[in-house]
CSV table of C-alpha atoms in Angstrom, one decimal:
chain,number,residue,atom,x,y,z
A,32,MET,CA,24.4,-27.0,115.9
A,33,PRO,CA,21.0,-28.3,116.9
A,34,ASP,CA,20.5,-29.3,120.6
A,35,TYR,CA,18.7,-32.6,121.1
A,36,SER,CA,18.6,-32.6,124.9
A,37,HIS,CA,14.8,-32.0,124.8
A,38,LEU,CA,14.5,-35.5,123.4
A,39,LEU,CA,16.1,-37.1,126.4
A,40,ASP,CA,14.8,-37.7,129.9
A,41,GLU,CA,16.9,-36.9,133.0
A,42,THR,CA,18.2,-40.4,133.4
A,43,GLU,CA,19.5,-40.4,129.8
A,44,LYS,CA,21.1,-37.0,130.3
A,45,ALA,CA,22.9,-38.2,133.3
A,46,PHE,CA,24.0,-41.4,131.4
A,47,LEU,CA,25.4,-39.2,128.6
A,48,ASP,CA,27.2,-36.9,131.0
A,49,MET,CA,28.9,-40.0,132.6
A,50,LEU,CA,29.8,-41.3,129.1
A,51,GLN,CA,31.3,-38.0,128.1
A,52,ARG,CA,33.6,-38.1,131.0
A,53,PHE,CA,34.5,-41.7,130.1
A,54,VAL,CA,35.3,-40.7,126.6
A,55,ALA,CA,37.5,-37.8,127.7
A,56,GLU,CA,39.4,-39.8,130.3
A,57,ASP,CA,39.6,-43.3,128.9
A,58,LEU,CA,39.1,-43.3,125.1
A,59,ILE,CA,40.6,-40.1,123.7
A,60,PRO,CA,44.0,-40.6,125.5
A,61,LYS,CA,44.4,-44.1,124.0
A,62,ALA,CA,43.0,-43.5,120.5
A,63,ALA,CA,46.2,-42.5,118.7
A,64,ALA,CA,48.2,-45.3,120.2
A,65,THR,CA,45.5,-47.8,119.3
A,66,ASP,CA,45.6,-46.6,115.7
A,67,GLU,CA,49.4,-46.7,115.7
A,68,ASN,CA,49.9,-50.2,117.2
A,69,GLY,CA,46.8,-51.8,115.6
A,70,LYS,CA,46.0,-53.9,118.7
A,71,PHE,CA,42.3,-55.0,119.1
A,72,VAL,CA,40.4,-52.8,121.6
A,73,HIS,CA,40.0,-55.4,124.3
A,74,GLU,CA,40.9,-53.0,127.1
A,75,GLN,CA,38.5,-50.3,125.8
A,76,ILE,CA,35.7,-52.8,125.5
A,77,LYS,CA,36.2,-54.1,129.0
A,78,ALA,CA,36.1,-50.5,130.3
A,79,LEU,CA,33.1,-49.7,128.2
A,80,ALA,CA,31.2,-52.6,129.8
A,81,GLU,CA,31.4,-50.8,133.1
A,82,THR,CA,29.5,-47.8,131.7
A,83,GLY,CA,26.5,-50.0,130.5
A,84,MET,CA,27.2,-49.3,126.8
A,85,MET,CA,27.5,-53.0,125.9
A,86,GLY,CA,23.8,-53.3,126.4
A,87,ALA,CA,22.7,-49.8,125.5
A,88,ASN,CA,20.7,-51.2,122.5
A,89,LEU,CA,18.8,-53.7,124.7
A,90,PRO,CA,15.7,-53.4,126.8
A,91,GLU,CA,15.9,-53.8,130.6
A,92,GLN,CA,14.2,-57.1,130.4
A,93,TRP,CA,17.3,-58.6,128.9
A,94,GLY,CA,19.9,-56.7,130.9
A,95,GLY,CA,20.1,-53.6,128.8
A,96,ALA,CA,20.2,-50.0,129.6
A,97,ASP,CA,16.7,-49.4,128.2
A,98,ILE,CA,17.4,-46.0,126.8
A,99,SER,CA,15.6,-44.3,123.9
A,100,SER,CA,16.8,-44.5,120.3
A,101,HIS,CA,17.7,-40.8,120.5
A,102,ALA,CA,19.9,-41.4,123.6
A,103,LEU,CA,21.5,-44.4,121.9
A,104,PHE,CA,22.3,-42.3,118.8
A,105,GLU,CA,24.0,-39.7,120.9
A,106,ALA,CA,25.8,-42.3,123.0
A,107,VAL,CA,27.2,-44.0,119.8
A,108,ALA,CA,28.2,-40.6,118.4
A,109,MET,CA,30.0,-39.8,121.6
A,110,ILE,CA,32.0,-43.0,121.6
A,111,ALA,CA,32.9,-42.5,117.9
A,112,GLY,CA,34.2,-39.0,118.6
A,113,GLY,CA,36.6,-40.6,121.1
A,114,CYS,CA,37.8,-43.6,119.3
A,115,GLY,CA,36.6,-45.0,115.9
A,116,SER,CA,38.1,-48.4,116.6
A,117,THR,CA,36.2,-48.8,119.8
A,118,VAL,CA,32.9,-47.8,118.4
A,119,SER,CA,33.4,-50.2,115.4
A,120,ALA,CA,33.8,-53.1,117.8
A,121,LEU,CA,30.9,-51.9,119.9
A,122,THR,CA,28.4,-51.6,117.0
A,123,ALA,CA,29.4,-54.9,115.6
A,124,HIS,CA,28.5,-56.4,119.0
A,125,TYR,CA,25.1,-54.6,118.7
A,126,LEU,CA,24.5,-56.2,115.3
A,127,ALA,CA,24.9,-59.6,117.0
A,128,THR,CA,22.7,-58.9,120.0
A,129,ASP,CA,20.1,-57.1,117.8
A,130,SER,CA,19.9,-60.3,115.7
A,131,ILE,CA,19.0,-62.3,118.8
A,132,LEU,CA,16.7,-59.6,120.2
A,133,LEU,CA,14.7,-59.4,116.9
A,134,GLY,CA,14.9,-62.9,115.8
A,135,ALA,CA,15.3,-65.4,118.6
A,136,ASP,CA,13.0,-67.1,121.1
A,137,ASP,CA,13.0,-66.1,124.8
A,138,ALA,CA,15.1,-69.1,125.7
A,139,MET,CA,18.0,-67.9,123.5
A,140,LYS,CA,17.5,-64.3,124.6
A,141,ALA,CA,17.8,-65.4,128.2
A,142,ARG,CA,20.9,-67.5,127.6
A,143,ILE,CA,22.9,-64.8,125.7
A,144,LEU,CA,21.6,-61.3,126.0
A,145,PRO,CA,22.1,-60.5,129.7
A,146,ARG,CA,25.7,-61.7,129.6
A,147,ALA,CA,26.3,-59.8,126.4
A,148,ALA,CA,24.8,-56.7,128.0
A,149,GLU,CA,27.2,-56.8,130.9
A,150,GLY,CA,30.2,-57.4,128.7
A,151,ALA,CA,30.8,-61.0,129.6
A,152,LEU,CA,30.2,-62.0,126.0
A,153,LEU,CA,31.3,-60.2,122.9
A,154,GLY,CA,29.3,-60.7,119.7
A,155,ALA,CA,29.9,-60.7,116.0
A,156,PHE,CA,27.6,-60.6,113.0
A,157,GLY,CA,28.4,-63.0,110.2
A,158,LEU,CA,26.6,-61.9,107.0
A,159,THR,CA,29.1,-60.8,104.4
A,160,GLU,CA,30.8,-63.4,102.1
A,161,PRO,CA,33.5,-63.1,99.4
A,162,ASN,CA,30.8,-63.4,96.7
A,163,ALA,CA,27.9,-62.0,98.7
A,164,GLY,CA,28.5,-58.5,100.1
A,165,SER,CA,25.8,-56.1,99.3
A,166,ASP,CA,23.4,-58.8,98.0
A,167,PRO,CA,22.8,-61.6,100.6
A,168,GLY,CA,20.9,-63.4,97.9
A,169,ASP,CA,24.2,-64.5,96.5
A,170,MET,CA,25.1,-66.2,99.8
A,171,ARG,CA,26.9,-69.6,99.3
A,172,SER,CA,27.3,-70.7,102.9
A,173,ARG,CA,25.1,-73.7,103.7
A,174,ALA,CA,23.6,-75.4,106.7
A,175,THR,CA,22.2,-79.0,106.4
A,176,ARG,CA,20.5,-81.1,109.0
A,177,GLU,CA,22.9,-83.6,110.7
A,178,GLY,CA,21.6,-85.6,113.6
A,179,ASP,CA,19.8,-83.4,116.1
A,180,GLY,CA,21.6,-80.3,114.8
A,181,TRP,CA,23.0,-78.6,111.8
A,182,ARG,CA,26.3,-78.8,109.8
A,183,ILE,CA,27.3,-75.3,108.7
A,184,LYS,CA,29.9,-74.9,105.9
A,185,GLY,CA,31.1,-71.8,104.2
A,186,LYS,CA,33.3,-68.7,104.3
A,187,LYS,CA,32.6,-65.3,105.7
A,188,CYS,CA,34.7,-62.1,105.3
A,189,PHE,CA,35.1,-58.7,106.8
A,190,ILE,CA,33.5,-59.9,110.0
A,191,SER,CA,34.2,-57.3,112.8
A,192,ASN,CA,35.1,-59.0,116.1
A,193,GLY,CA,35.0,-62.3,114.2
A,194,GLY,CA,38.3,-63.7,115.5
A,195,VAL,CA,37.8,-62.7,119.2
A,196,ALA,CA,34.0,-62.9,119.6
A,197,ASP,CA,32.4,-65.2,122.1
A,198,PHE,CA,29.5,-65.9,119.7
A,199,ILE,CA,28.9,-65.1,116.1
A,200,VAL,CA,25.4,-64.8,114.7
A,201,THR,CA,26.0,-66.4,111.3
A,202,TYR,CA,23.6,-66.2,108.3
A,203,VAL,CA,23.5,-69.2,105.9
A,204,VAL,CA,21.3,-70.9,103.4
A,205,THR,CA,19.2,-73.8,104.7
A,206,ASN,CA,16.9,-74.1,101.6
A,207,PRO,CA,18.6,-73.2,98.3
A,208,ASP,CA,15.3,-73.3,96.5
A,209,ALA,CA,13.5,-70.7,98.6
A,210,GLY,CA,15.5,-67.6,97.8
A,211,ALA,CA,15.6,-65.1,100.6
A,212,ARG,CA,13.1,-67.2,102.6
A,213,GLY,CA,15.7,-70.0,102.5
A,214,ILE,CA,18.2,-68.1,104.7
A,215,SER,CA,18.5,-68.9,108.4
A,216,ALA,CA,20.6,-67.6,111.3
A,217,PHE,CA,22.6,-69.6,113.8
A,218,VAL,CA,24.7,-68.8,116.8
A,219,ILE,CA,28.2,-70.3,116.6
A,220,GLU,CA,30.0,-70.1,119.9
A,221,LYS,CA,33.7,-69.5,120.4
A,222,GLY,CA,35.7,-72.7,120.4
A,223,THR,CA,33.3,-74.7,118.3
A,224,PRO,CA,35.4,-77.2,116.3
A,225,GLY,CA,35.6,-76.2,112.7
A,226,LEU,CA,35.2,-72.4,113.3
A,227,VAL,CA,38.6,-71.1,112.0
A,228,PRO,CA,39.4,-67.4,111.9
A,229,GLY,CA,41.8,-66.3,109.2
A,230,ARG,CA,44.2,-63.4,109.4
A,231,VAL,CA,43.2,-60.0,110.5
A,232,GLU,CA,42.7,-57.7,107.5
A,233,HIS,CA,45.1,-54.8,107.3
A,234,THR,CA,42.7,-51.9,107.0
A,235,MET,CA,43.2,-48.3,106.1
A,236,GLY,CA,41.4,-47.1,109.2
A,237,LEU,CA,39.7,-48.4,112.4
A,238,ARG,CA,42.9,-50.2,112.9
A,239,GLY,CA,42.0,-51.4,116.4
A,240,GLY,CA,38.6,-52.6,115.4
A,241,HIS,CA,39.6,-55.8,113.6
A,242,VAL,CA,37.8,-57.6,110.8
A,243,TRP,CA,38.5,-61.3,110.0
A,244,GLU,CA,37.8,-63.9,107.3
A,245,LEU,CA,36.1,-67.0,108.8
A,246,ASP,CA,36.3,-70.5,107.5
A,247,ILE,CA,33.4,-72.6,108.8
A,248,ASP,CA,32.8,-76.3,108.8
A,249,CYS,CA,31.1,-77.0,112.1
A,250,TRP,CA,28.2,-78.7,113.8
A,251,VAL,CA,25.8,-76.8,116.1
A,252,PRO,CA,22.8,-78.0,118.1
A,253,ALA,CA,19.3,-77.3,116.9
A,254,GLU,CA,18.7,-74.8,119.7
A,255,ASN,CA,21.4,-72.6,118.2
A,256,MET,CA,19.1,-71.6,115.3
A,257,VAL,CA,18.0,-68.0,115.8
A,258,GLY,CA,14.2,-68.2,115.4
A,259,PRO,CA,12.4,-70.4,113.0
A,260,GLU,CA,14.0,-71.8,109.9
A,261,GLY,CA,13.9,-69.4,106.9
A,262,THR,CA,13.5,-66.2,108.9
A,263,GLY,CA,17.2,-65.2,108.8
A,264,PHE,CA,16.9,-62.8,105.9
A,265,LYS,CA,14.0,-60.9,107.5
A,266,THR,CA,15.9,-60.6,110.7
A,267,ALA,CA,19.1,-59.5,109.0
A,268,MET,CA,17.2,-56.7,107.2
A,269,LYS,CA,15.7,-55.4,110.4
A,270,VAL,CA,19.1,-55.5,112.1
A,271,LEU,CA,20.7,-53.6,109.3
A,272,ASP,CA,18.1,-50.8,109.7
A,273,ASN,CA,19.4,-50.5,113.3
A,274,GLY,CA,23.0,-50.8,112.2
A,275,ARG,CA,22.7,-48.1,109.5
A,276,THR,CA,21.3,-45.7,112.0
A,277,GLU,CA,24.3,-46.4,114.3
A,278,VAL,CA,26.7,-45.9,111.3
A,279,ALA,CA,25.1,-42.5,110.9
A,280,ALA,CA,25.7,-41.8,114.6
A,281,MET,CA,29.3,-43.0,114.2
A,282,CYS,CA,29.8,-40.6,111.3
A,283,VAL,CA,28.2,-37.7,113.2
A,284,GLY,CA,30.5,-38.4,116.2
A,285,ILE,CA,33.7,-38.4,114.2
A,286,ALA,CA,32.6,-35.4,112.1
A,287,ARG,CA,31.8,-33.5,115.3
A,288,ALA,CA,35.3,-34.1,116.6
A,289,ALA,CA,36.8,-33.0,113.3
A,290,PHE,CA,34.7,-29.9,113.1
A,291,VAL,CA,35.5,-28.8,116.7
A,292,ALA,CA,39.2,-29.3,116.0
A,293,ALA,CA,39.0,-27.2,112.8
A,294,ARG,CA,37.0,-24.4,114.4
A,295,ASP,CA,39.3,-24.2,117.4
A,296,TRP,CA,42.4,-24.3,115.2
A,297,ALA,CA,41.0,-21.6,112.9
A,298,LYS,CA,40.4,-19.3,116.0
A,299,THR,CA,43.8,-19.7,117.4
A,300,ARG,CA,46.1,-20.2,114.4
A,301,MET,CA,47.7,-16.9,113.6
A,302,ILE,CA,48.6,-16.0,110.0
A,303,GLY,CA,49.9,-12.5,109.2
A,304,GLY,CA,49.1,-11.3,112.7
A,305,GLU,CA,45.4,-12.4,112.7
A,306,PRO,CA,43.6,-15.6,113.4
A,307,LEU,CA,42.9,-17.9,110.4
A,308,SER,CA,39.2,-17.6,111.1
A,309,ASN,CA,39.3,-14.0,109.8
A,310,ARG,CA,39.8,-15.3,106.3
A,311,GLN,CA,36.6,-15.5,104.3
A,312,GLY,CA,37.5,-18.7,102.6
A,313,ILE,CA,38.0,-20.4,106.0
A,314,ARG,CA,34.8,-19.0,107.3
A,315,TRP,CA,32.9,-20.4,104.4
A,316,MET,CA,34.5,-23.8,104.8
A,317,LEU,CA,33.4,-23.8,108.5
A,318,ALA,CA,29.9,-22.8,107.5
A,319,ASP,CA,29.6,-25.6,105.0
A,320,MET,CA,31.0,-28.1,107.6
A,321,GLU,CA,28.5,-27.1,110.2
A,322,THR,CA,25.7,-27.2,107.8
A,323,ASP,CA,26.6,-30.8,106.6
A,324,LEU,CA,26.9,-31.9,110.2
A,325,ALA,CA,23.6,-30.4,111.3
A,326,ALA,CA,21.8,-32.0,108.4
A,327,ALA,CA,23.4,-35.4,109.2
A,328,GLU,CA,22.3,-35.1,112.8
A,329,LEU,CA,18.7,-34.2,111.8
A,330,LEU,CA,18.5,-37.2,109.4
A,331,GLY,CA,20.0,-39.5,112.1
A,332,HIS,CA,17.5,-38.4,114.8
A,333,GLU,CA,14.6,-38.7,112.3
A,334,ALA,CA,15.6,-42.4,111.8
A,335,ALA,CA,16.0,-42.7,115.6
A,336,ARG,CA,12.5,-41.2,116.1
A,337,GLN,CA,10.9,-43.7,113.7
A,338,ARG,CA,12.9,-46.6,115.3
A,339,HIS,CA,11.8,-45.6,118.8
A,340,ALA,CA,8.1,-45.3,117.6
A,341,GLY,CA,8.3,-48.9,116.3
A,342,GLN,CA,7.7,-47.8,112.7
A,343,ARG,CA,9.3,-49.3,109.7
A,344,PHE,CA,12.3,-47.1,109.2
A,345,THR,CA,14.3,-48.7,106.4
A,346,SER,CA,14.2,-45.7,104.1
A,347,ALA,CA,15.0,-43.2,107.0
A,348,ALA,CA,17.9,-45.4,108.1
A,349,SER,CA,19.3,-45.5,104.6
A,350,ARG,CA,18.9,-41.8,104.1
A,351,ALA,CA,20.7,-41.1,107.4
A,352,LYS,CA,23.5,-43.5,106.7
A,353,LEU,CA,24.0,-42.3,103.1
A,354,PHE,CA,24.0,-38.6,103.9
A,355,ALA,CA,26.0,-38.9,107.2
A,356,SER,CA,28.7,-41.1,105.7
A,357,GLU,CA,29.3,-38.8,102.7
A,358,ALA,CA,28.9,-35.5,104.7
A,359,ALA,CA,31.3,-36.7,107.4
A,360,GLY,CA,33.9,-37.4,104.7
A,361,ARG,CA,33.5,-33.8,103.5
A,362,VAL,CA,33.7,-32.4,107.0
A,363,ALA,CA,36.9,-34.4,107.9
A,364,ASP,CA,38.6,-33.5,104.6
A,365,LYS,CA,37.9,-29.8,105.1
A,366,ALA,CA,39.0,-30.0,108.7
A,367,LEU,CA,42.3,-31.5,107.6
A,368,GLN,CA,42.7,-28.8,104.9
A,369,ILE,CA,42.1,-26.0,107.5
A,370,HIS,CA,45.0,-27.5,109.5
A,371,GLY,CA,47.3,-27.4,106.5
A,372,GLY,CA,50.4,-29.5,106.6
A,373,TYR,CA,49.9,-30.2,110.3
A,374,GLY,CA,46.6,-32.0,109.5
A,375,TYR,CA,48.5,-34.4,107.4
A,376,THR,CA,50.8,-35.5,110.2
A,377,ARG,CA,50.0,-38.1,112.8
A,378,ASP,CA,50.7,-35.5,115.5
A,379,PHE,CA,47.1,-34.4,115.0
A,380,PRO,CA,44.0,-36.6,114.8
A,381,LEU,CA,42.7,-35.3,111.5
A,382,GLU,CA,44.3,-37.8,109.2
A,383,ARG,CA,43.0,-40.6,111.5
A,384,TYR,CA,39.5,-39.2,111.3
A,385,VAL,CA,39.7,-39.2,107.5
A,386,ARG,CA,40.9,-42.8,107.4
A,387,ASP,CA,38.4,-44.0,110.0
A,388,LEU,CA,35.5,-42.4,108.1
A,389,ARG,CA,36.3,-43.8,104.7
A,390,ILE,CA,34.8,-47.2,105.3
A,391,MET,CA,31.5,-45.7,106.4
A,392,ARG,CA,30.5,-45.2,102.7
A,393,ILE,CA,31.0,-49.0,102.2
A,394,TYR,CA,29.9,-51.1,105.1
A,395,GLU,CA,26.4,-51.9,106.2
A,396,GLY,CA,25.6,-51.4,102.6
A,397,SER,CA,27.5,-49.0,100.3
A,398,SER,CA,26.3,-45.6,99.4
A,399,GLU,CA,25.1,-47.0,96.1
A,400,ILE,CA,23.0,-49.6,97.8
A,401,GLN,CA,21.5,-47.0,100.1
A,402,ARG,CA,20.5,-44.9,97.0
A,403,ASN,CA,18.8,-48.0,95.6
A,404,ILE,CA,16.9,-48.6,98.8
A,405,VAL,CA,15.7,-45.0,99.0
A,406,ALA,CA,14.8,-44.9,95.3
A,407,GLY,CA,12.9,-48.2,95.7
A,408,TYR,CA,10.7,-46.6,98.4
A,409,LEU,CA,10.2,-43.5,96.4
A,410,LEU,CA,9.1,-45.4,93.3
A,411,ALA,CA,7.1,-48.2,95.0
């Protein structure tokens, strides 16, 4: 597989070496139990904060690790390879802090980001609604002026970290007549009267990275608006470019773990007195898996390159997310197949990889939405 170490400086290489040890010692040993018991990954997030990963997407000015987009891609992939539930909660936190980094004034950044970077605050990103998933233009949640603040009313769904987050960056309509330019973002803090988490959704995978439905009827002060009124949609779209690149990294990380497991199994599993890897059919499967994985990595790092350069990288992020999510599904499925009946049991991690990866083709914009975005850029 390609080696991306030349894209990293010595400090970033040391950071990833440390993170690799953390994944091996702290995340992988707990991953199966987390999937089995379905408890939220509070313990893992607390430990992750000690590594600096809670602020790895932020610049040093706001308490972050100040690493390159390439290093962030590899770091997210590394966490994903250890525990899908943990990386799901982590990247949801990034969506919230990116919203503030890209959309808020310095006063709000100073109030929230350093504490979020050190792990004292956990964030959530409140965009999706029951009738507005892939199209935020169908958003029905509203905010109206009330006194020296805003009254926010609505319902959000599938909000990762939503029921446990210390703050939720919530996107709502402030001007129903202005279309996308009528969407604004607000920070709703934990404990705000009228913020009511519903039940935890019973999901197929990422069972320790919970998603909630949120009922909202609350008042927030004016200073909790993220940036000027009407800029929420623009901010959300920029945040989703980042998020889609991180989904690609998550897919790469889990697919790498599945590929290594399948390769090692094929080399050591003896059938008819010879290793499974001697069979041509298995060799071709491994070759296809490695090719899919290498292509996903290349597309992911191209999106990271454009992100790091400050370029508009919407199309690159959509390509990376689209290909990586679908390729990772193929890789994990073949890895399970190579393991035979053992791969279908919970004694091996393959069936968990398959379940954890399935959502990647849906959230942060489904594969179909990504195709529309890429086609739109091609035909513009």
